[in-house]
């Protein structure tokens, strides 16, 4: 996500993903280099299922990338690394993103990103 301005919906998703302190810790840890899920869970001090939930949110926002690899002993291991992203938040950038926001359907309630 570098070099292009995110749409309003992409920006909302990224900001929502980064609004959680644990997800910020995950991105900060992965900024030091890629890691596999079990070790990352130990380093951060959370369960693997909880870590997976947060990694899925970060991956959906385009902030981390996961890849499945086989270890030397044949075990499947999921590695994650930080995606290449660069956001500059300025009033002008926010104003440019707003017209691209998805308009909520009044019959279905708020857009997915607007739900908690």
PDB file of N, CA and C in Angstrom, residues 6-73:
ATOM      1  N   UNK A   6      -5.007   5.520  -0.260  1.00  0.00           N
ATOM      2  CA  UNK A   6      -6.043   4.525   0.018  1.00  0.00           C
ATOM      3  C   UNK A   6      -7.428   5.128  -0.186  1.00  0.00           C
ATOM      4  N   UNK A   7      -8.378   4.265  -0.542  1.00  0.00           N
ATOM      5  CA  UNK A   7      -9.764   4.714  -0.606  1.00  0.00           C
ATOM      6  C   UNK A   7     -10.242   4.965   0.815  1.00  0.00           C
ATOM      7  N   UNK A   8     -11.386   5.592   0.935  1.00  0.00           N
ATOM      8  CA  UNK A   8     -11.949   5.833   2.256  1.00  0.00           C
ATOM      9  C   UNK A   8     -12.172   4.545   3.016  1.00  0.00           C
ATOM     10  N   UNK A   9     -12.715   3.526   2.327  1.00  0.00           N
ATOM     11  CA  UNK A   9     -12.977   2.246   2.983  1.00  0.00           C
ATOM     12  C   UNK A   9     -11.678   1.563   3.416  1.00  0.00           C
ATOM     13  N   UNK A  10     -10.630   1.645   2.578  1.00  0.00           N
ATOM     14  CA  UNK A  10      -9.337   1.060   2.943  1.00  0.00           C
ATOM     15  C   UNK A  10      -8.746   1.780   4.151  1.00  0.00           C
ATOM     16  N   UNK A  11      -8.865   3.082   4.159  1.00  0.00           N
ATOM     17  CA  UNK A  11      -8.340   3.866   5.268  1.00  0.00           C
ATOM     18  C   UNK A  11      -9.063   3.525   6.569  1.00  0.00           C
ATOM     19  N   UNK A  12     -10.365   3.394   6.503  1.00  0.00           N
ATOM     20  CA  UNK A  12     -11.142   3.018   7.695  1.00  0.00           C
ATOM     21  C   UNK A  12     -10.695   1.643   8.197  1.00  0.00           C
ATOM     22  N   UNK A  13     -10.494   0.704   7.279  1.00  0.00           N
ATOM     23  CA  UNK A  13     -10.079  -0.646   7.673  1.00  0.00           C
ATOM     24  C   UNK A  13      -8.691  -0.634   8.312  1.00  0.00           C
ATOM     25  N   UNK A  14      -7.771   0.113   7.744  1.00  0.00           N
ATOM     26  CA  UNK A  14      -6.410   0.197   8.292  1.00  0.00           C
ATOM     27  C   UNK A  14      -6.430   0.842   9.674  1.00  0.00           C
ATOM     28  N   UNK A  15      -7.134   1.956   9.796  1.00  0.00           N
ATOM     29  CA  UNK A  15      -7.179   2.632  11.086  1.00  0.00           C
ATOM     30  C   UNK A  15      -7.872   1.780  12.143  1.00  0.00           C
ATOM     31  N   UNK A  16      -8.919   1.059  11.756  1.00  0.00           N
ATOM     32  CA  UNK A  16      -9.601   0.170  12.697  1.00  0.00           C
ATOM     33  C   UNK A  16      -8.670  -0.968  13.124  1.00  0.00           C
ATOM     34  N   UNK A  17      -7.906  -1.505  12.171  1.00  0.00           N
ATOM     35  CA  UNK A  17      -6.980  -2.593  12.501  1.00  0.00           C
ATOM     36  C   UNK A  17      -5.900  -2.106  13.463  1.00  0.00           C
ATOM     37  N   UNK A  18      -5.430  -0.901  13.278  1.00  0.00           N
ATOM     38  CA  UNK A  18      -4.369  -0.371  14.131  1.00  0.00           C
ATOM     39  C   UNK A  18      -4.883   0.233  15.435  1.00  0.00           C
ATOM     40  N   UNK A  19      -6.199   0.286  15.604  1.00  0.00           N
ATOM     41  CA  UNK A  19      -6.760   0.895  16.809  1.00  0.00           C
ATOM     42  C   UNK A  19      -6.663  -0.021  18.030  1.00  0.00           C
ATOM     43  N   UNK A  20      -6.249  -1.262  17.839  1.00  0.00           N
ATOM     44  CA  UNK A  20      -6.138  -2.215  18.940  1.00  0.00           C
ATOM     45  C   UNK A  20      -4.681  -2.294  19.402  1.00  0.00           C
ATOM     46  N   UNK A  21      -4.417  -2.119  20.696  1.00  0.00           N
ATOM     47  CA  UNK A  21      -3.036  -2.144  21.187  1.00  0.00           C
ATOM     48  C   UNK A  21      -2.298  -3.452  20.894  1.00  0.00           C
ATOM     49  N   UNK A  22      -2.989  -4.577  20.962  1.00  0.00           N
ATOM     50  CA  UNK A  22      -2.330  -5.852  20.673  1.00  0.00           C
ATOM     51  C   UNK A  22      -1.903  -5.925  19.211  1.00  0.00           C
ATOM     52  N   UNK A  23      -2.748  -5.423  18.308  1.00  0.00           N
ATOM     53  CA  UNK A  23      -2.379  -5.435  16.901  1.00  0.00           C
ATOM     54  C   UNK A  23      -1.196  -4.494  16.638  1.00  0.00           C
ATOM     55  N   UNK A  24      -1.140  -3.382  17.354  1.00  0.00           N
ATOM     56  CA  UNK A  24       0.028  -2.502  17.241  1.00  0.00           C
ATOM     57  C   UNK A  24       1.292  -3.241  17.687  1.00  0.00           C
ATOM     58  N   UNK A  25       1.187  -4.013  18.774  1.00  0.00           N
ATOM     59  CA  UNK A  25       2.335  -4.796  19.256  1.00  0.00           C
ATOM     60  C   UNK A  25       2.751  -5.840  18.233  1.00  0.00           C
ATOM     61  N   UNK A  26       1.787  -6.463  17.569  1.00  0.00           N
ATOM     62  CA  UNK A  26       2.098  -7.470  16.550  1.00  0.00           C
ATOM     63  C   UNK A  26       2.867  -6.831  15.403  1.00  0.00           C
ATOM     64  N   UNK A  27       2.369  -5.714  14.893  1.00  0.00           N
ATOM     65  CA  UNK A  27       3.050  -5.033  13.784  1.00  0.00           C
ATOM     66  C   UNK A  27       4.442  -4.591  14.215  1.00  0.00           C
ATOM     67  N   UNK A  28       4.564  -4.050  15.415  1.00  0.00           N
ATOM     68  CA  UNK A  28       5.874  -3.605  15.907  1.00  0.00           C
ATOM     69  C   UNK A  28       6.843  -4.774  16.023  1.00  0.00           C
ATOM     70  N   UNK A  29       6.369  -5.900  16.501  1.00  0.00           N
ATOM     71  CA  UNK A  29       7.225  -7.082  16.628  1.00  0.00           C
ATOM     72  C   UNK A  29       7.648  -7.583  15.260  1.00  0.00           C
ATOM     73  N   UNK A  30       6.702  -7.649  14.330  1.00  0.00           N
ATOM     74  CA  UNK A  30       7.023  -8.130  12.986  1.00  0.00           C
ATOM     75  C   UNK A  30       7.895  -7.141  12.210  1.00  0.00           C
ATOM     76  N   UNK A  31       7.920  -5.882  12.630  1.00  0.00           N
ATOM     77  CA  UNK A  31       8.806  -4.912  11.984  1.00  0.00           C
ATOM     78  C   UNK A  31      10.271  -5.316  12.162  1.00  0.00           C
ATOM     79  N   UNK A  32      10.542  -6.122  13.182  1.00  0.00           N
ATOM     80  CA  UNK A  32      11.887  -6.630  13.417  1.00  0.00           C
ATOM     81  C   UNK A  32      12.236  -7.834  12.559  1.00  0.00           C
ATOM     82  N   UNK A  33      11.280  -8.345  11.820  1.00  0.00           N
ATOM     83  CA  UNK A  33      11.515  -9.494  10.946  1.00  0.00           C
ATOM     84  C   UNK A  33      10.365 -10.478  11.021  1.00  0.00           C
ATOM     85  N   UNK A  34      10.256 -11.276   9.983  1.00  0.00           N
ATOM     86  CA  UNK A  34       9.152 -12.236   9.926  1.00  0.00           C
ATOM     87  C   UNK A  34       9.284 -13.285  11.013  1.00  0.00           C
ATOM     88  N   UNK A  35       8.154 -13.900  11.367  1.00  0.00           N
ATOM     89  CA  UNK A  35       8.152 -14.905  12.427  1.00  0.00           C
ATOM     90  C   UNK A  35       6.993 -15.865  12.191  1.00  0.00           C
ATOM     91  N   UNK A  36       7.096 -17.048  12.792  1.00  0.00           N
ATOM     92  CA  UNK A  36       6.009 -18.012  12.671  1.00  0.00           C
ATOM     93  C   UNK A  36       5.078 -17.870  13.870  1.00  0.00           C
ATOM     94  N   UNK A  37       3.851 -18.303  13.683  1.00  0.00           N
ATOM     95  CA  UNK A  37       2.771 -18.022  14.627  1.00  0.00           C
ATOM     96  C   UNK A  37       3.092 -18.466  16.045  1.00  0.00           C
ATOM     97  N   UNK A  38       3.563 -19.694  16.229  1.00  0.00           N
ATOM     98  CA  UNK A  38       3.813 -20.189  17.592  1.00  0.00           C
ATOM     99  C   UNK A  38       4.842 -19.334  18.315  1.00  0.00           C
ATOM    100  N   UNK A  39       5.918 -18.992  17.648  1.00  0.00           N
ATOM    101  CA  UNK A  39       6.940 -18.170  18.293  1.00  0.00           C
ATOM    102  C   UNK A  39       6.429 -16.761  18.545  1.00  0.00           C
ATOM    103  N   UNK A  40       5.706 -16.211  17.586  1.00  0.00           N
ATOM    104  CA  UNK A  40       5.150 -14.867  17.743  1.00  0.00           C
ATOM    105  C   UNK A  40       4.200 -14.819  18.942  1.00  0.00           C
ATOM    106  N   UNK A  41       3.390 -15.863  19.113  1.00  0.00           N
ATOM    107  CA  UNK A  41       2.473 -15.928  20.259  1.00  0.00           C
ATOM    108  C   UNK A  41       3.256 -15.943  21.571  1.00  0.00           C
ATOM    109  N   UNK A  42       4.360 -16.697  21.611  1.00  0.00           N
ATOM    110  CA  UNK A  42       5.192 -16.740  22.823  1.00  0.00           C
ATOM    111  C   UNK A  42       5.825 -15.380  23.101  1.00  0.00           C
ATOM    112  N   UNK A  43       6.368 -14.752  22.074  1.00  0.00           N
ATOM    113  CA  UNK A  43       7.042 -13.464  22.241  1.00  0.00           C
ATOM    114  C   UNK A  43       6.071 -12.398  22.745  1.00  0.00           C
ATOM    115  N   UNK A  44       4.885 -12.376  22.174  1.00  0.00           N
ATOM    116  CA  UNK A  44       3.901 -11.352  22.548  1.00  0.00           C
ATOM    117  C   UNK A  44       3.170 -11.720  23.833  1.00  0.00           C
ATOM    118  N   UNK A  45       3.085 -13.029  24.122  1.00  0.00           N
ATOM    119  CA  UNK A  45       2.439 -13.471  25.355  1.00  0.00           C
ATOM    120  C   UNK A  45       0.945 -13.654  25.242  1.00  0.00           C
ATOM    121  N   UNK A  46       0.480 -14.172  24.084  1.00  0.00           N
ATOM    122  CA  UNK A  46      -0.947 -14.445  23.878  1.00  0.00           C
ATOM    123  C   UNK A  46      -1.112 -15.860  23.332  1.00  0.00           C
ATOM    124  N   UNK A  47      -2.337 -16.356  23.371  1.00  0.00           N
ATOM    125  CA  UNK A  47      -2.610 -17.681  22.823  1.00  0.00           C
ATOM    126  C   UNK A  47      -2.560 -17.631  21.296  1.00  0.00           C
ATOM    127  N   UNK A  48      -2.298 -18.782  20.685  1.00  0.00           N
ATOM    128  CA  UNK A  48      -2.275 -18.829  19.219  1.00  0.00           C
ATOM    129  C   UNK A  48      -3.627 -18.492  18.613  1.00  0.00           C
ATOM    130  N   UNK A  49      -4.763 -19.004  19.174  1.00  0.00           N
ATOM    131  CA  UNK A  49      -6.054 -18.627  18.576  1.00  0.00           C
ATOM    132  C   UNK A  49      -6.312 -17.112  18.619  1.00  0.00           C
ATOM    133  N   UNK A  50      -5.946 -16.466  19.736  1.00  0.00           N
ATOM    134  CA  UNK A  50      -6.135 -15.016  19.828  1.00  0.00           C
ATOM    135  C   UNK A  50      -5.224 -14.312  18.835  1.00  0.00           C
ATOM    136  N   UNK A  51      -3.986 -14.765  18.725  1.00  0.00           N
ATOM    137  CA  UNK A  51      -3.052 -14.173  17.780  1.00  0.00           C
ATOM    138  C   UNK A  51      -3.567 -14.324  16.354  1.00  0.00           C
ATOM    139  N   UNK A  52      -4.070 -15.518  16.020  1.00  0.00           N
ATOM    140  CA  UNK A  52      -4.615 -15.746  14.676  1.00  0.00           C
ATOM    141  C   UNK A  52      -5.733 -14.769  14.352  1.00  0.00           C
ATOM    142  N   UNK A  53      -6.616 -14.533  15.307  1.00  0.00           N
ATOM    143  CA  UNK A  53      -7.728 -13.609  15.086  1.00  0.00           C
ATOM    144  C   UNK A  53      -7.196 -12.217  14.734  1.00  0.00           C
ATOM    145  N   UNK A  54      -6.201 -11.760  15.485  1.00  0.00           N
ATOM    146  CA  UNK A  54      -5.650 -10.430  15.233  1.00  0.00           C
ATOM    147  C   UNK A  54      -4.844 -10.392  13.935  1.00  0.00           C
ATOM    148  N   UNK A  55      -4.115 -11.460  13.632  1.00  0.00           N
ATOM    149  CA  UNK A  55      -3.360 -11.515  12.378  1.00  0.00           C
ATOM    150  C   UNK A  55      -4.296 -11.486  11.173  1.00  0.00           C
ATOM    151  N   UNK A  56      -5.440 -12.148  11.282  1.00  0.00           N
ATOM    152  CA  UNK A  56      -6.418 -12.119  10.186  1.00  0.00           C
ATOM    153  C   UNK A  56      -6.903 -10.705   9.938  1.00  0.00           C
ATOM    154  N   UNK A  57      -7.144  -9.952  10.990  1.00  0.00           N
ATOM    155  CA  UNK A  57      -7.612  -8.565  10.853  1.00  0.00           C
ATOM    156  C   UNK A  57      -6.532  -7.702  10.203  1.00  0.00           C
ATOM    157  N   UNK A  58      -5.278  -7.902  10.639  1.00  0.00           N
ATOM    158  CA  UNK A  58      -4.167  -7.142  10.060  1.00  0.00           C
ATOM    159  C   UNK A  58      -3.933  -7.530   8.604  1.00  0.00           C
ATOM    160  N   UNK A  59      -4.098  -8.810   8.298  1.00  0.00           N
ATOM    161  CA  UNK A  59      -3.907  -9.271   6.925  1.00  0.00           C
ATOM    162  C   UNK A  59      -5.010  -8.736   6.019  1.00  0.00           C
ATOM    163  N   UNK A  60      -6.243  -8.716   6.507  1.00  0.00           N
ATOM    164  CA  UNK A  60      -7.358  -8.184   5.721  1.00  0.00           C
ATOM    165  C   UNK A  60      -7.168  -6.703   5.422  1.00  0.00           C
ATOM    166  N   UNK A  61      -6.509  -5.999   6.329  1.00  0.00           N
ATOM    167  CA  UNK A  61      -6.244  -4.570   6.131  1.00  0.00           C
ATOM    168  C   UNK A  61      -5.006  -4.333   5.271  1.00  0.00           C
ATOM    169  N   UNK A  62      -4.307  -5.399   4.904  1.00  0.00           N
ATOM    170  CA  UNK A  62      -3.122  -5.267   4.058  1.00  0.00           C
ATOM    171  C   UNK A  62      -1.867  -4.842   4.800  1.00  0.00           C
ATOM    172  N   UNK A  63      -1.861  -5.017   6.121  1.00  0.00           N
ATOM    173  CA  UNK A  63      -0.727  -4.576   6.925  1.00  0.00           C
ATOM    174  C   UNK A  63       0.305  -5.674   7.158  1.00  0.00           C
ATOM    175  N   UNK A  64      -0.131  -6.931   7.131  1.00  0.00           N
ATOM    176  CA  UNK A  64       0.789  -8.064   7.246  1.00  0.00           C
ATOM    177  C   UNK A  64       0.462  -9.074   6.156  1.00  0.00           C
ATOM    178  N   UNK A  65       1.442  -9.917   5.858  1.00  0.00           N
ATOM    179  CA  UNK A  65       1.276 -10.948   4.835  1.00  0.00           C
ATOM    180  C   UNK A  65       1.691 -12.280   5.445  1.00  0.00           C
ATOM    181  N   UNK A  66       0.870 -13.304   5.244  1.00  0.00           N
ATOM    182  CA  UNK A  66       1.177 -14.631   5.758  1.00  0.00           C
ATOM    183  C   UNK A  66       1.522 -15.584   4.635  1.00  0.00           C
ATOM    184  N   UNK A  67       2.409 -16.534   4.949  1.00  0.00           N
ATOM    185  CA  UNK A  67       2.758 -17.569   3.979  1.00  0.00           C
ATOM    186  C   UNK A  67       2.970 -18.886   4.717  1.00  0.00           C
ATOM    187  N   UNK A  68       2.512 -19.951   4.106  1.00  0.00           N
ATOM    188  CA  UNK A  68       2.639 -21.286   4.685  1.00  0.00           C
ATOM    189  C   UNK A  68       3.907 -21.918   4.142  1.00  0.00           C
ATOM    190  N   UNK A  69       4.740 -22.438   5.034  1.00  0.00           N
ATOM    191  CA  UNK A  69       5.997 -23.071   4.634  1.00  0.00           C
ATOM    192  C   UNK A  69       6.157 -24.384   5.378  1.00  0.00           C
ATOM    193  N   UNK A  70       6.925 -25.290   4.786  1.00  0.00           N
ATOM    194  CA  UNK A  70       7.219 -26.560   5.436  1.00  0.00           C
ATOM    195  C   UNK A  70       8.570 -26.470   6.125  1.00  0.00           C
ATOM    196  N   UNK A  71       8.606 -26.941   7.371  1.00  0.00           N
ATOM    197  CA  UNK A  71       9.879 -26.977   8.091  1.00  0.00           C
ATOM    198  C   UNK A  71      10.681 -28.186   7.611  1.00  0.00           C
ATOM    199  N   UNK A  72      11.922 -28.291   8.063  1.00  0.00           N
ATOM    200  CA  UNK A  72      12.781 -29.407   7.667  1.00  0.00           C
ATOM    201  C   UNK A  72      12.198 -30.759   8.053  1.00  0.00           C
ATOM    202  N   UNK A  73      11.423 -30.783   9.149  1.00  0.00           N
ATOM    203  CA  UNK A  73      10.824 -32.047   9.582  1.00  0.00           C
ATOM    204  C   UNK A  73       9.421 -32.270   9.005  1.00  0.00           C
TER     205      UNK A  73
END
